[in-house]
mmCIF file of C-alpha atoms and ligand atoms in Angstrom:
data_model
loop_
_atom_site.group_PDB
_atom_site.id
_atom_site.type_symbol
_atom_site.label_atom_id
_atom_site.label_comp_id
_atom_site.label_asym_id
_atom_site.label_seq_id
_atom_site.Cartn_x
_atom_site.Cartn_y
_atom_site.Cartn_z
ATOM 1 C CA MET A 1 -7.061 0.631 -27.113
ATOM 2 C CA ILE A 2 -4.971 0.437 -24.707
ATOM 3 C CA GLU A 3 -2.739 -2.874 -25.770
ATOM 4 C CA THR A 4 -3.546 -5.747 -22.999
ATOM 5 C CA VAL A 5 -0.892 -9.018 -22.539
ATOM 6 C CA THR A 6 -1.785 -11.564 -20.139
ATOM 7 C CA GLY A 7 0.940 -13.769 -21.853
ATOM 8 C CA LEU A 8 4.819 -13.679 -21.948
ATOM 9 C CA PRO A 9 5.429 -14.373 -25.083
ATOM 10 C CA ALA A 10 3.635 -10.968 -26.134
ATOM 11 C CA LEU A 11 4.903 -9.174 -23.769
ATOM 12 C CA ARG A 12 8.819 -10.036 -24.239
ATOM 13 C CA ALA A 13 7.588 -9.031 -28.043
ATOM 14 C CA ARG A 14 6.019 -6.079 -27.667
ATOM 15 C CA VAL A 15 8.945 -5.027 -25.309
ATOM 16 C CA SER A 16 11.533 -6.246 -27.073
ATOM 17 C CA ALA A 17 10.565 -5.007 -30.688
ATOM 18 C CA TRP A 18 10.888 -1.587 -28.808
ATOM 19 C CA LYS A 19 14.009 -1.630 -27.167
ATOM 20 C CA ARG A 20 15.246 -3.496 -30.842
ATOM 21 C CA GLU A 21 13.738 0.727 -31.997
ATOM 22 C CA GLY A 22 15.800 2.487 -29.288
ATOM 23 C CA LEU A 23 13.561 3.111 -26.622
ATOM 24 C CA ARG A 24 13.067 3.435 -23.117
ATOM 25 C CA VAL A 25 11.344 1.717 -21.837
ATOM 26 C CA GLY A 26 9.888 2.348 -17.884
ATOM 27 C CA LEU A 27 7.148 -0.203 -15.745
ATOM 28 C CA VAL A 28 5.169 1.247 -12.986
ATOM 29 C CA PRO A 29 3.652 -1.556 -11.099
ATOM 30 C CA THR A 30 0.829 -1.868 -8.990
ATOM 31 C CA MET A 31 -2.053 -4.511 -7.257
ATOM 32 C CA GLY A 32 -4.685 -2.671 -9.520
ATOM 33 C CA ASN A 33 -7.836 -1.188 -8.400
ATOM 34 C CA LEU A 34 -5.906 2.236 -10.206
ATOM 35 C CA HIS A 35 -6.445 5.915 -8.745
ATOM 36 C CA ALA A 36 -5.004 9.346 -8.859
ATOM 37 C CA GLY A 37 -1.161 7.599 -6.466
ATOM 38 C CA HIS A 38 -0.709 5.048 -9.849
ATOM 39 C CA PHE A 39 -1.811 7.940 -12.593
ATOM 40 C CA SER A 40 0.703 10.096 -11.082
ATOM 41 C CA LEU A 41 3.117 7.123 -11.862
ATOM 42 C CA VAL A 42 2.461 6.200 -14.677
ATOM 43 C CA LYS A 43 2.694 9.922 -16.124
ATOM 44 C CA LEU A 44 6.701 10.178 -14.095
ATOM 45 C CA ALA A 45 7.866 6.963 -16.256
ATOM 46 C CA ARG A 46 7.200 8.520 -19.210
ATOM 47 C CA GLU A 47 8.957 11.679 -18.686
ATOM 48 C CA HIS A 48 11.949 8.983 -17.383
ATOM 49 C CA ALA A 49 10.644 6.192 -20.654
ATOM 50 C CA ASP A 50 9.327 6.757 -24.002
ATOM 51 C CA ARG A 51 6.667 3.566 -23.716
ATOM 52 C CA VAL A 52 5.044 2.683 -20.153
ATOM 53 C CA VAL A 53 4.410 -0.720 -19.265
ATOM 54 C CA ALA A 54 2.005 -1.470 -16.298
ATOM 55 C CA SER A 55 1.362 -4.663 -14.573
ATOM 56 C CA VAL A 56 -2.067 -5.260 -12.644
ATOM 57 C CA PHE A 57 -1.415 -7.904 -10.243
ATOM 58 C CA VAL A 58 -2.715 -8.676 -7.315
ATOM 59 C CA ASN A 59 0.012 -10.820 -5.100
ATOM 60 C CA PRO A 60 -0.571 -13.228 -2.818
ATOM 61 C CA THR A 61 2.977 -13.913 -2.242
ATOM 62 C CA GLN A 62 2.514 -10.633 -0.429
ATOM 63 C CA PHE A 63 -0.996 -11.793 1.038
ATOM 64 C CA GLY A 64 -0.879 -12.843 5.089
ATOM 65 C CA PRO A 65 -3.417 -15.891 5.768
ATOM 66 C CA ASN A 66 -5.745 -13.832 7.128
ATOM 67 C CA GLU A 67 -5.466 -10.537 5.036
ATOM 68 C CA ASP A 68 -7.771 -8.847 1.917
ATOM 69 C CA PHE A 69 -6.544 -11.373 -0.737
ATOM 70 C CA ASP A 70 -10.139 -12.597 -1.988
ATOM 71 C CA ARG A 71 -11.709 -8.914 -0.995
ATOM 72 C CA TYR A 72 -8.739 -7.353 -3.380
ATOM 73 C CA PRO A 73 -10.684 -5.209 -5.292
ATOM 74 C CA ARG A 74 -9.770 -6.099 -8.217
ATOM 75 C CA THR A 75 -11.566 -3.391 -11.484
ATOM 76 C CA PRO A 76 -9.389 -4.712 -14.938
ATOM 77 C CA GLU A 77 -11.519 -2.614 -17.070
ATOM 78 C CA ALA A 78 -11.737 1.078 -15.434
ATOM 79 C CA ASP A 79 -7.530 -0.331 -14.507
ATOM 80 C CA ALA A 80 -6.873 -0.007 -18.336
ATOM 81 C CA ALA A 81 -9.085 3.677 -19.425
ATOM 82 C CA GLY A 82 -7.363 5.390 -16.719
ATOM 83 C CA LEU A 83 -3.895 3.527 -17.892
ATOM 84 C CA GLU A 84 -4.440 5.396 -21.560
ATOM 85 C CA ALA A 85 -5.991 8.110 -20.292
ATOM 86 C CA ALA A 86 -2.167 8.798 -18.471
ATOM 87 C CA GLY A 87 -0.529 7.313 -20.741
ATOM 88 C CA CYS A 88 0.692 3.856 -20.305
ATOM 89 C CA ASP A 89 1.632 1.736 -23.906
ATOM 90 C CA LEU A 90 1.001 -1.098 -22.313
ATOM 91 C CA VAL A 91 -1.474 -3.432 -19.527
ATOM 92 C CA TRP A 92 0.732 -6.396 -18.551
ATOM 93 C CA LEU A 93 -2.460 -8.747 -16.500
ATOM 94 C CA PRO A 94 -0.440 -12.101 -16.137
ATOM 95 C CA SER A 95 -2.566 -13.877 -14.193
ATOM 96 C CA VAL A 96 -0.686 -15.921 -11.240
ATOM 97 C CA GLU A 97 0.233 -19.159 -14.020
ATOM 98 C CA GLN A 98 1.937 -16.667 -15.457
ATOM 99 C CA MET A 99 3.320 -14.787 -12.436
ATOM 100 C CA TYR A 100 3.877 -18.494 -11.230
ATOM 101 C CA PRO A 101 4.609 -21.262 -13.322
ATOM 102 C CA PHE A 102 5.038 -23.805 -10.186
ATOM 103 C CA GLY A 103 2.012 -22.761 -7.972
ATOM 104 C CA ALA A 104 2.453 -19.315 -5.473
ATOM 105 C CA ASP A 105 3.399 -22.067 -2.769
ATOM 106 C CA ASN A 106 5.974 -23.694 -5.184
ATOM 107 C CA ALA A 107 7.754 -20.229 -6.128
ATOM 108 C CA VAL A 108 10.904 -19.164 -5.439
ATOM 109 C CA ARG A 109 11.798 -17.006 -2.313
ATOM 110 C CA MET A 110 12.938 -14.000 -2.589
ATOM 111 C CA ARG A 111 14.337 -12.525 0.695
ATOM 112 C CA VAL A 112 16.065 -8.860 2.297
ATOM 113 C CA PRO A 113 17.600 -8.710 5.388
ATOM 114 C CA GLY A 114 17.778 -5.999 8.546
ATOM 115 C CA ILE A 115 15.303 -3.667 7.299
ATOM 116 C CA THR A 116 12.017 -5.803 6.673
ATOM 117 C CA ASP A 117 12.483 -7.141 9.995
ATOM 118 C CA VAL A 118 10.828 -3.439 11.663
ATOM 119 C CA LEU A 119 7.804 -2.062 11.149
ATOM 120 C CA ASP A 120 5.508 -4.141 8.198
ATOM 121 C CA GLY A 121 7.877 -6.233 8.299
ATOM 122 C CA ALA A 122 7.032 -7.199 11.835
ATOM 123 C CA HIS A 123 3.582 -6.823 12.141
ATOM 124 C CA ARG A 124 2.820 -9.160 8.396
ATOM 125 C CA PRO A 125 5.495 -11.738 8.343
ATOM 126 C CA GLY A 126 6.763 -12.883 4.779
ATOM 127 C CA HIS A 127 5.019 -9.754 2.861
ATOM 128 C CA PHE A 128 8.155 -7.411 2.203
ATOM 129 C CA ASP A 129 9.338 -11.732 0.706
ATOM 130 C CA GLY A 130 7.180 -11.853 -1.042
ATOM 131 C CA VAL A 131 7.244 -8.395 -2.618
ATOM 132 C CA VAL A 132 10.438 -8.431 -3.715
ATOM 133 C CA THR A 133 9.387 -12.430 -5.184
ATOM 134 C CA VAL A 134 6.599 -10.668 -7.615
ATOM 135 C CA VAL A 135 9.537 -6.967 -8.292
ATOM 136 C CA SER A 136 12.723 -8.948 -8.772
ATOM 137 C CA ARG A 137 9.959 -11.983 -11.731
ATOM 138 C CA LEU A 138 8.345 -7.907 -12.974
ATOM 139 C CA PHE A 139 11.385 -6.824 -13.809
ATOM 140 C CA ASN A 140 12.876 -10.541 -15.588
ATOM 141 C CA GLN A 141 9.317 -10.449 -17.621
ATOM 142 C CA VAL A 142 9.262 -6.540 -18.004
ATOM 143 C CA LEU A 143 13.049 -5.788 -18.237
ATOM 144 C CA PRO A 144 12.348 -2.042 -17.959
ATOM 145 C CA ASP A 145 15.382 1.561 -17.533
ATOM 146 C CA VAL A 146 13.575 2.288 -15.126
ATOM 147 C CA ALA A 147 10.561 1.579 -12.704
ATOM 148 C CA ALA A 148 8.593 4.414 -10.821
ATOM 149 C CA PHE A 149 7.524 3.504 -6.960
ATOM 150 C CA GLY A 150 5.716 5.019 -4.804
ATOM 151 C CA ARG A 151 6.555 7.128 -1.556
ATOM 152 C CA LYS A 152 3.212 5.989 0.008
ATOM 153 C CA ASP A 153 4.931 2.665 0.465
ATOM 154 C CA TYR A 154 7.858 4.246 2.195
ATOM 155 C CA GLN A 155 9.242 0.990 3.476
ATOM 156 C CA GLN A 156 8.648 -0.953 0.722
ATOM 157 C CA LEU A 157 10.401 1.234 -1.573
ATOM 158 C CA ALA A 158 13.335 1.058 0.236
ATOM 159 C CA VAL A 159 12.637 -2.296 0.525
ATOM 160 C CA ILE A 160 12.776 -2.482 -3.408
ATOM 161 C CA ARG A 161 16.205 0.111 -3.093
ATOM 162 C CA TYR A 162 17.950 -3.124 -1.194
ATOM 163 C CA PHE A 163 17.483 -5.375 -3.390
ATOM 164 C CA VAL A 164 18.526 -3.553 -6.515
ATOM 165 C CA ARG A 165 21.261 -3.633 -5.473
ATOM 166 C CA ASP A 166 22.323 -5.856 -4.066
ATOM 167 C CA LEU A 167 20.762 -7.663 -6.952
ATOM 168 C CA ALA A 168 22.163 -5.119 -9.339
ATOM 169 C CA PHE A 169 18.959 -4.674 -11.360
ATOM 170 C CA PRO A 170 19.777 -2.783 -14.642
ATOM 171 C CA VAL A 171 17.016 -0.713 -13.642
ATOM 172 C CA GLU A 172 16.978 2.979 -12.151
ATOM 173 C CA LEU A 173 14.554 3.615 -9.356
ATOM 174 C CA LEU A 174 11.893 7.005 -9.757
ATOM 175 C CA PRO A 175 10.615 7.757 -6.342
ATOM 176 C CA ALA A 176 7.058 9.523 -6.718
ATOM 177 C CA ASP A 177 5.174 11.557 -3.834
ATOM 178 C CA ILE A 178 2.109 10.635 -2.311
ATOM 179 C CA VAL A 179 -1.418 11.512 -3.683
ATOM 180 C CA ARG A 180 -3.507 12.301 -1.234
ATOM 181 C CA GLU A 181 -7.352 13.410 -0.865
ATOM 182 C CA ALA A 182 -8.247 16.922 -0.140
ATOM 183 C CA ASP A 183 -8.392 16.170 3.633
ATOM 184 C CA GLY A 184 -5.378 14.489 4.172
ATOM 185 C CA LEU A 185 -6.383 10.831 2.900
ATOM 186 C CA ALA A 186 -2.977 9.189 1.461
ATOM 187 C CA LEU A 187 -5.183 7.603 -1.695
ATOM 188 C CA SER A 188 -4.940 4.402 -1.569
ATOM 189 C CA SER A 189 -7.377 0.926 -3.038
ATOM 190 C CA ARG A 190 -8.647 0.008 0.659
ATOM 191 C CA ASN A 191 -10.135 2.924 1.177
ATOM 192 C CA GLN A 192 -13.162 2.160 -0.278
ATOM 193 C CA TYR A 193 -13.751 -0.773 2.973
ATOM 194 C CA LEU A 194 -14.450 2.092 4.770
ATOM 195 C CA SER A 195 -17.643 2.660 6.184
ATOM 196 C CA ALA A 196 -18.545 6.664 5.685
ATOM 197 C CA GLU A 197 -17.667 7.206 9.162
ATOM 198 C CA GLU A 198 -14.667 5.742 8.924
ATOM 199 C CA ARG A 199 -13.774 7.876 6.089
ATOM 200 C CA VAL A 200 -14.844 10.528 8.111
ATOM 201 C CA VAL A 201 -11.548 9.531 11.047
ATOM 202 C CA ALA A 202 -9.363 8.150 8.590
ATOM 203 C CA PRO A 203 -7.542 11.545 7.966
ATOM 204 C CA THR A 204 -6.649 11.753 11.073
ATOM 205 C CA ILE A 205 -3.498 9.393 9.833
ATOM 206 C CA HIS A 206 -2.900 12.485 8.135
ATOM 207 C CA ARG A 207 -2.859 15.603 10.706
ATOM 208 C CA THR A 208 -1.394 13.044 12.981
ATOM 209 C CA LEU A 209 1.519 12.811 10.754
ATOM 210 C CA LEU A 210 1.900 16.954 10.447
ATOM 211 C CA ALA A 211 0.839 17.141 14.695
ATOM 212 C CA MET A 212 4.182 14.238 15.122
ATOM 213 C CA ARG A 213 6.618 16.815 12.812
ATOM 214 C CA GLU A 214 4.920 19.605 14.770
ATOM 215 C CA SER A 215 6.209 18.131 18.487
ATOM 216 C CA ALA A 216 9.595 16.807 16.681
ATOM 217 C CA GLN A 217 10.802 20.406 15.171
ATOM 218 C CA ALA A 218 9.669 21.736 18.154
ATOM 219 C CA GLY A 219 11.706 20.134 20.295
ATOM 220 C CA THR A 220 9.815 17.439 21.736
ATOM 221 C CA PRO A 221 11.875 14.293 22.392
ATOM 222 C CA ARG A 222 10.620 10.968 20.005
ATOM 223 C CA ALA A 223 9.272 8.350 22.928
ATOM 224 C CA GLY A 224 6.734 12.255 23.960
ATOM 225 C CA VAL A 225 6.050 12.427 20.294
ATOM 226 C CA GLU A 226 5.695 8.838 19.341
ATOM 227 C CA ALA A 227 3.188 8.546 22.677
ATOM 228 C CA GLN A 228 0.904 11.714 21.885
ATOM 229 C CA ALA A 229 0.331 10.115 18.350
ATOM 230 C CA ARG A 230 -1.231 6.913 20.169
ATOM 231 C CA ALA A 231 -3.180 8.759 21.292
ATOM 232 C CA MET A 232 -4.257 11.020 18.854
ATOM 233 C CA LEU A 233 -5.215 8.061 16.699
ATOM 234 C CA GLU A 234 -6.610 5.641 19.881
ATOM 235 C CA GLY A 235 -8.519 9.238 20.832
ATOM 236 C CA ALA A 236 -9.782 8.439 17.213
ATOM 237 C CA GLY A 237 -10.537 4.553 17.139
ATOM 238 C CA PHE A 238 -7.950 3.950 15.754
ATOM 239 C CA VAL A 239 -5.725 0.565 16.264
ATOM 240 C CA VAL A 240 -2.173 1.255 16.550
ATOM 241 C CA ASP A 241 0.233 -1.168 14.931
ATOM 242 C CA TYR A 242 2.268 1.601 14.614
ATOM 243 C CA ALA A 243 3.793 6.148 15.308
ATOM 244 C CA VAL A 244 7.353 6.178 15.322
ATOM 245 C CA VAL A 245 9.674 8.326 14.042
ATOM 246 C CA ARG A 246 13.197 6.967 12.746
ATOM 247 C CA ASP A 247 15.466 8.474 10.603
ATOM 248 C CA ARG A 248 15.410 7.853 6.585
ATOM 249 C CA GLN A 249 16.683 4.393 7.167
ATOM 250 C CA LEU A 250 14.084 3.352 9.122
ATOM 251 C CA ALA A 251 17.327 3.055 12.240
ATOM 252 C CA GLU A 252 16.045 4.455 16.154
ATOM 253 C CA PRO A 253 17.728 7.652 15.629
ATOM 254 C CA GLU A 254 20.989 9.449 17.316
ATOM 255 C CA ASP A 255 21.201 11.703 17.362
ATOM 256 C CA SER A 256 19.215 15.495 17.860
ATOM 257 C CA ARG A 257 19.445 16.986 14.819
ATOM 258 C CA GLY A 258 19.368 14.764 10.867
ATOM 259 C CA ASP A 259 16.527 13.720 8.392
ATOM 260 C CA ARG A 260 13.779 11.784 10.003
ATOM 261 C CA VAL A 261 10.630 9.697 8.807
ATOM 262 C CA ALA A 262 7.881 9.626 11.288
ATOM 263 C CA LEU A 263 5.002 6.287 10.193
ATOM 264 C CA ILE A 264 2.051 5.553 10.958
ATOM 265 C CA ALA A 265 -0.256 2.443 10.289
ATOM 266 C CA ALA A 266 -3.437 1.891 11.936
ATOM 267 C CA ARG A 267 -6.293 -0.359 11.198
ATOM 268 C CA LEU A 268 -10.153 1.291 11.018
ATOM 269 C CA GLY A 269 -12.784 -1.415 11.682
ATOM 270 C CA ALA A 270 -10.997 -4.121 9.005
ATOM 271 C CA THR A 271 -8.732 -1.890 7.517
ATOM 272 C CA ARG A 272 -5.350 -1.411 7.638
ATOM 273 C CA LEU A 273 -4.780 2.050 6.514
ATOM 274 C CA ILE A 274 -0.911 3.000 6.626
ATOM 275 C CA ASP A 275 1.289 7.056 6.110
ATOM 276 C CA ASN A 276 3.945 8.428 6.170
ATOM 277 C CA LEU A 277 5.482 12.087 6.041
ATOM 278 C CA GLU A 278 9.852 12.874 6.152
ATOM 279 C CA PHE A 279 11.338 16.332 7.387
ATOM 280 C CA THR A 280 14.282 16.821 8.661
ATOM 281 C CA LEU A 281 15.077 18.711 12.747
HETATM 282 P P1 AMP B 1 -1.354 -0.586 -4.505
HETATM 283 O O1 AMP B 1 -1.597 -1.302 -6.742
HETATM 284 O O2 AMP B 1 -1.466 -0.657 -4.027
HETATM 285 O O3 AMP B 1 0.869 -2.427 -4.678
HETATM 286 O O4 AMP B 1 0.550 0.528 -5.281
HETATM 287 C C1 AMP B 1 1.472 0.741 -6.546
HETATM 288 C C2 AMP B 1 2.094 1.133 -6.687
HETATM 289 O O5 AMP B 1 1.106 2.911 -6.565
HETATM 290 C C3 AMP B 1 2.958 1.222 -5.164
HETATM 291 O O6 AMP B 1 4.083 2.441 -5.769
HETATM 292 C C4 AMP B 1 2.428 2.293 -4.126
HETATM 293 O O7 AMP B 1 3.697 2.713 -4.312
HETATM 294 C C5 AMP B 1 2.250 3.453 -5.519
HETATM 295 N N1 AMP B 1 1.305 4.048 -4.620
HETATM 296 C C6 AMP B 1 -0.610 4.329 -3.934
HETATM 297 N N2 AMP B 1 -1.195 4.814 -3.527
HETATM 298 C C7 AMP B 1 -0.246 5.914 -3.894
HETATM 299 C C8 AMP B 1 0.223 7.614 -3.574
HETATM 300 N N3 AMP B 1 -1.451 7.110 -2.508
HETATM 301 N N4 AMP B 1 0.430 8.174 -4.007
HETATM 302 C C9 AMP B 1 1.405 8.168 -4.178
HETATM 303 N N5 AMP B 1 1.490 6.443 -4.924
HETATM 304 C C10 AMP B 1 0.549 5.328 -4.792
#
């Protein structure tokens, strides 16, 4: 059975023993309730490291006051079994007290400027501050050589790239492709909040991303692409936070050609889903 550690001294002892052997250590940060998307990150980390640690921590500092922190699904036994099958070596399962020894409200907070002002940063104030606050701690706890993050959370990956570079963390980032259901819905722990009826509608997000790419590549101006996308999502019953085309740094593109990413955040009932699609014009 895969080893699960809940205390920082035990974690440090395991990792430093590996490092003494000259082994490379990979980290996969998660909030648990793991699915094939998470397991693909473990496999990717495995390809670049000799030992892989997955952290499972539902991080209170990245949830807003009216978000789903309390009801976020927690399934530690199933997570451990899945991680073992995926080739993970150790589960780091810290308590809130281990992660935030002075309490979450008294934690040293990190903030990445600029890129966190838009999209999810604008719709979820403080969310990315919480993400970098916990990821920097995870890096200091595990001291990984590499760390895997999914492209599903496109802006999160950009924010983490920024702080790793700015603070000179000696960690190589491994971006992982989005894992989807057969009907295109990106795997997410939040998909299980969907009712049967909502689950049928949810793949509209991916269909809309494909339509945005097609329309942009056919020469439709960006404003038109975004308006069509919003109409498609609203027609299916979503409340749209954003449906936009940006350059790969998430700025509004100025040239007519170049690398792009279409990004959607939309709510179906009480469930907020995000997805994106990279393409080139
Ligand atoms: P979470 O547990 O939702 O915080 O996600 C942990 C990591 O898994 C993040 O780096 C996510 O981007 C990544 N991830 C979540 N869902 C997917 C997916 N469907 N495909 C690829 N990576 C994912």
